[in-house]
Amino acid sequence: MSKGAIVLLSGGLDSMVCAGLAREAGFALTALTIDYSQRHRVEVQAARAIAAELADRHIVLPLDLRAFGGSALTDDIDVPKHGVGPGIPVTYVPARNTIFLSLALGLAEASGGRDVFIGVNALDYSGYPDCRPEFIAEFERLANLATKAGVEGEPFTIHAPLLDMTKADIAREAERLGLNAALSHSCYDPLPDGTHCGRCDACRLRAKGFAEAGLSDPTVYA
C-alpha cells in the first residue's frame, strides 16, 4: 500500500513538477491548494486540473489573505513588470510558505501522513526568504517539536525536491515525467481571460526555463 503524502499544489509549474516527483516516488497524494484570494485566481483552476491528473484527493482551502494585505498579490499594489531585480519584490506575500506549510502539516498529522511536499526553489526564483533551504530545514525541525506525532516519535519530513533546480531543470523534469505543462499557470497578473502577461517576474522566469531547456513553451503569453 502506498504511503500518503500532502503536496502543496498552487497550480504553478513548480508545484506541478513537485507533485509529479512525489507520485513517481510512490506516494499516494493529497493535494492541498490554498485559495488565498490572490490576484492570479486562475491558478486555483490550474491546480484543479493538475490534481485531477496527479492526486488521489484534492482539498481547496479558502483563506482570504486580502485581510492582511502587504503584497502585490493580495493588495492594491502594482505587480512589477520591469524584470527580476535585486532584493525581495512586492509580490512576496508575508509569511506565505510558513502559513501554507503549517496548514499542510496539520492536514498531514490529521490524516496520518508524515511526508509533506512543497515546490520551493532557491536558484531561479524571485528572492523570497521562505524559498531557501535554511527555511525548509528549520520548518521541519519546528514540525517535529510542535506536533503530537513528532513528540511521540513519528517525525515529519518536509520534502523540497526542486530546491536546487534551475527553471530549465524544472521544465526538463516536467517533460521527463510526461506532465502537460500547459495545465499549469505561473503569471502574477494575468489578463481577464487568464492569459499570462509575459512581463511579470513569474512569466519571465517561466519563459527563461523553457528556453534554456531547449523545450517548446506551451504557455500563451500576451
PDB file of N, CA and C in Angstrom, residues 5-9 30-34 59 61 96-118 139 143 147 156-158:
ATOM      1  N   ALA A   5       1.051  11.211   1.279  1.00  0.00           N
ATOM      2  CA  ALA A   5       1.796  12.460   1.439  1.00  0.00           C
ATOM      3  C   ALA A   5       0.883  13.622   1.088  1.00  0.00           C
ATOM      4  N   ILE A   6       1.168  14.750   1.698  1.00  0.00           N
ATOM      5  CA  ILE A   6       0.488  16.002   1.366  1.00  0.00           C
ATOM      6  C   ILE A   6       1.387  16.789   0.436  1.00  0.00           C
ATOM      7  N   VAL A   7       0.842  17.286  -0.669  1.00  0.00           N
ATOM      8  CA  VAL A   7       1.617  18.147  -1.559  1.00  0.00           C
ATOM      9  C   VAL A   7       0.895  19.486  -1.675  1.00  0.00           C
ATOM     10  N   LEU A   8       1.637  20.567  -1.428  1.00  0.00           N
ATOM     11  CA  LEU A   8       1.082  21.905  -1.622  1.00  0.00           C
ATOM     12  C   LEU A   8       1.053  22.180  -3.121  1.00  0.00           C
ATOM     13  N   LEU A   9      -0.140  22.348  -3.658  1.00  0.00           N
ATOM     14  CA  LEU A   9      -0.322  22.489  -5.099  1.00  0.00           C
ATOM     15  C   LEU A   9      -0.915  23.858  -5.412  1.00  0.00           C
ATOM     16  N   THR A  30      -2.414  13.591  -1.435  1.00  0.00           N
ATOM     17  CA  THR A  30      -3.481  14.535  -1.151  1.00  0.00           C
ATOM     18  C   THR A  30      -2.942  15.912  -1.501  1.00  0.00           C
ATOM     19  N   ALA A  31      -3.546  16.544  -2.487  1.00  0.00           N
ATOM     20  CA  ALA A  31      -3.108  17.882  -2.902  1.00  0.00           C
ATOM     21  C   ALA A  31      -3.872  18.922  -2.094  1.00  0.00           C
ATOM     22  N   LEU A  32      -3.134  19.883  -1.551  1.00  0.00           N
ATOM     23  CA  LEU A  32      -3.732  20.974  -0.787  1.00  0.00           C
ATOM     24  C   LEU A  32      -3.471  22.282  -1.522  1.00  0.00           C
ATOM     25  N   THR A  33      -4.536  22.925  -1.955  1.00  0.00           N
ATOM     26  CA  THR A  33      -4.452  24.223  -2.629  1.00  0.00           C
ATOM     27  C   THR A  33      -5.065  25.275  -1.722  1.00  0.00           C
ATOM     28  N   ILE A  34      -4.318  26.331  -1.457  1.00  0.00           N
ATOM     29  CA  ILE A  34      -4.836  27.426  -0.635  1.00  0.00           C
ATOM     30  C   ILE A  34      -5.357  28.514  -1.567  1.00  0.00           C
ATOM     31  N   ILE A  59      -7.928  19.055  -1.884  1.00  0.00           N
ATOM     32  CA  ILE A  59      -8.616  19.971  -0.979  1.00  0.00           C
ATOM     33  C   ILE A  59      -8.267  21.399  -1.393  1.00  0.00           C
ATOM     34  N   LEU A  61      -8.649  24.992   0.054  1.00  0.00           N
ATOM     35  CA  LEU A  61      -8.949  25.608   1.348  1.00  0.00           C
ATOM     36  C   LEU A  61      -8.998  27.125   1.208  1.00  0.00           C
ATOM     37  N   ARG A  96       3.989  33.608   3.653  1.00  0.00           N
ATOM     38  CA  ARG A  96       3.085  32.697   2.941  1.00  0.00           C
ATOM     39  C   ARG A  96       3.469  31.229   3.094  1.00  0.00           C
ATOM     40  N   ASN A  97       4.723  30.883   2.839  1.00  0.00           N
ATOM     41  CA  ASN A  97       5.076  29.462   2.890  1.00  0.00           C
ATOM     42  C   ASN A  97       5.047  28.913   4.308  1.00  0.00           C
ATOM     43  N   THR A  98       5.291  29.766   5.290  1.00  0.00           N
ATOM     44  CA  THR A  98       5.159  29.336   6.689  1.00  0.00           C
ATOM     45  C   THR A  98       3.700  29.016   6.997  1.00  0.00           C
ATOM     46  N   ILE A  99       2.802  29.890   6.548  1.00  0.00           N
ATOM     47  CA  ILE A  99       1.361  29.671   6.753  1.00  0.00           C
ATOM     48  C   ILE A  99       0.918  28.409   6.027  1.00  0.00           C
ATOM     49  N   PHE A 100       1.317  28.276   4.759  1.00  0.00           N
ATOM     50  CA  PHE A 100       0.859  27.140   3.953  1.00  0.00           C
ATOM     51  C   PHE A 100       1.422  25.819   4.478  1.00  0.00           C
ATOM     52  N   LEU A 101       2.695  25.813   4.862  1.00  0.00           N
ATOM     53  CA  LEU A 101       3.280  24.584   5.405  1.00  0.00           C
ATOM     54  C   LEU A 101       2.634  24.202   6.737  1.00  0.00           C
ATOM     55  N   SER A 102       2.259  25.192   7.529  1.00  0.00           N
ATOM     56  CA  SER A 102       1.579  24.899   8.794  1.00  0.00           C
ATOM     57  C   SER A 102       0.246  24.206   8.541  1.00  0.00           C
ATOM     58  N   LEU A 103      -0.482  24.681   7.527  1.00  0.00           N
ATOM     59  CA  LEU A 103      -1.758  24.052   7.173  1.00  0.00           C
ATOM     60  C   LEU A 103      -1.534  22.638   6.634  1.00  0.00           C
ATOM     61  N   ALA A 104      -0.516  22.471   5.796  1.00  0.00           N
ATOM     62  CA  ALA A 104      -0.199  21.147   5.259  1.00  0.00           C
ATOM     63  C   ALA A 104       0.226  20.194   6.372  1.00  0.00           C
ATOM     64  N   LEU A 105       0.955  20.723   7.347  1.00  0.00           N
ATOM     65  CA  LEU A 105       1.385  19.919   8.495  1.00  0.00           C
ATOM     66  C   LEU A 105       0.180  19.450   9.303  1.00  0.00           C
ATOM     67  N   GLY A 106      -0.763  20.350   9.545  1.00  0.00           N
ATOM     68  CA  GLY A 106      -1.978  19.973  10.268  1.00  0.00           C
ATOM     69  C   GLY A 106      -2.759  18.893   9.536  1.00  0.00           C
ATOM     70  N   LEU A 107      -2.859  19.038   8.215  1.00  0.00           N
ATOM     71  CA  LEU A 107      -3.562  18.044   7.414  1.00  0.00           C
ATOM     72  C   LEU A 107      -2.823  16.704   7.450  1.00  0.00           C
ATOM     73  N   ALA A 108      -1.498  16.743   7.361  1.00  0.00           N
ATOM     74  CA  ALA A 108      -0.709  15.518   7.404  1.00  0.00           C
ATOM     75  C   ALA A 108      -0.908  14.786   8.728  1.00  0.00           C
ATOM     76  N   GLU A 109      -0.831  15.528   9.822  1.00  0.00           N
ATOM     77  CA  GLU A 109      -0.986  14.876  11.126  1.00  0.00           C
ATOM     78  C   GLU A 109      -2.391  14.293  11.279  1.00  0.00           C
ATOM     79  N   ALA A 110      -3.398  15.046  10.847  1.00  0.00           N
ATOM     80  CA  ALA A 110      -4.783  14.588  10.978  1.00  0.00           C
ATOM     81  C   ALA A 110      -5.056  13.347  10.126  1.00  0.00           C
ATOM     82  N   SER A 111      -4.392  13.278   8.967  1.00  0.00           N
ATOM     83  CA  SER A 111      -4.671  12.175   8.039  1.00  0.00           C
ATOM     84  C   SER A 111      -3.720  10.995   8.194  1.00  0.00           C
ATOM     85  N   GLY A 112      -2.733  11.122   9.081  1.00  0.00           N
ATOM     86  CA  GLY A 112      -1.819  10.018   9.341  1.00  0.00           C
ATOM     87  C   GLY A 112      -0.580  10.008   8.471  1.00  0.00           C
ATOM     88  N   GLY A 113      -0.442  10.987   7.570  1.00  0.00           N
ATOM     89  CA  GLY A 113       0.753  11.080   6.729  1.00  0.00           C
ATOM     90  C   GLY A 113       1.891  11.764   7.473  1.00  0.00           C
ATOM     91  N   ARG A 114       3.098  11.461   7.091  1.00  0.00           N
ATOM     92  CA  ARG A 114       4.251  12.082   7.746  1.00  0.00           C
ATOM     93  C   ARG A 114       5.186  12.734   6.731  1.00  0.00           C
ATOM     94  N   ASP A 115       4.706  12.887   5.507  1.00  0.00           N
ATOM     95  CA  ASP A 115       5.508  13.482   4.448  1.00  0.00           C
ATOM     96  C   ASP A 115       4.745  14.644   3.817  1.00  0.00           C
ATOM     97  N   VAL A 116       5.433  15.779   3.702  1.00  0.00           N
ATOM     98  CA  VAL A 116       4.840  16.976   3.101  1.00  0.00           C
ATOM     99  C   VAL A 116       5.770  17.453   1.988  1.00  0.00           C
ATOM    100  N   PHE A 117       5.211  17.703   0.821  1.00  0.00           N
ATOM    101  CA  PHE A 117       5.986  18.162  -0.332  1.00  0.00           C
ATOM    102  C   PHE A 117       5.631  19.609  -0.665  1.00  0.00           C
ATOM    103  N   ILE A 118       6.671  20.398  -0.946  1.00  0.00           N
ATOM    104  CA  ILE A 118       6.480  21.791  -1.354  1.00  0.00           C
ATOM    105  C   ILE A 118       7.460  22.108  -2.489  1.00  0.00           C
ATOM    106  N   PHE A 139      11.763  24.633   9.317  1.00  0.00           N
ATOM    107  CA  PHE A 139      10.342  24.285   9.445  1.00  0.00           C
ATOM    108  C   PHE A 139      10.187  22.806   9.798  1.00  0.00           C
ATOM    109  N   ALA A 143       8.241  21.391  12.916  1.00  0.00           N
ATOM    110  CA  ALA A 143       7.144  20.428  12.761  1.00  0.00           C
ATOM    111  C   ALA A 143       7.252  19.293  13.776  1.00  0.00           C
ATOM    112  N   THR A 147       4.175  19.089  17.172  1.00  0.00           N
ATOM    113  CA  THR A 147       3.075  18.164  16.924  1.00  0.00           C
ATOM    114  C   THR A 147       3.115  16.967  17.865  1.00  0.00           C
ATOM    115  N   PHE A 156       7.995  14.057  11.027  1.00  0.00           N
ATOM    116  CA  PHE A 156       7.597  14.525   9.708  1.00  0.00           C
ATOM    117  C   PHE A 156       8.839  14.827   8.870  1.00  0.00           C
ATOM    118  N   THR A 157       8.707  14.636   7.560  1.00  0.00           N
ATOM    119  CA  THR A 157       9.743  15.036   6.620  1.00  0.00           C
ATOM    120  C   THR A 157       9.143  16.064   5.664  1.00  0.00           C
ATOM    121  N   ILE A 158       9.805  17.204   5.545  1.00  0.00           N
ATOM    122  CA  ILE A 158       9.390  18.221   4.585  1.00  0.00           C
ATOM    123  C   ILE A 158      10.262  18.050   3.348  1.00  0.00           C
TER     124      ILE A 158
END
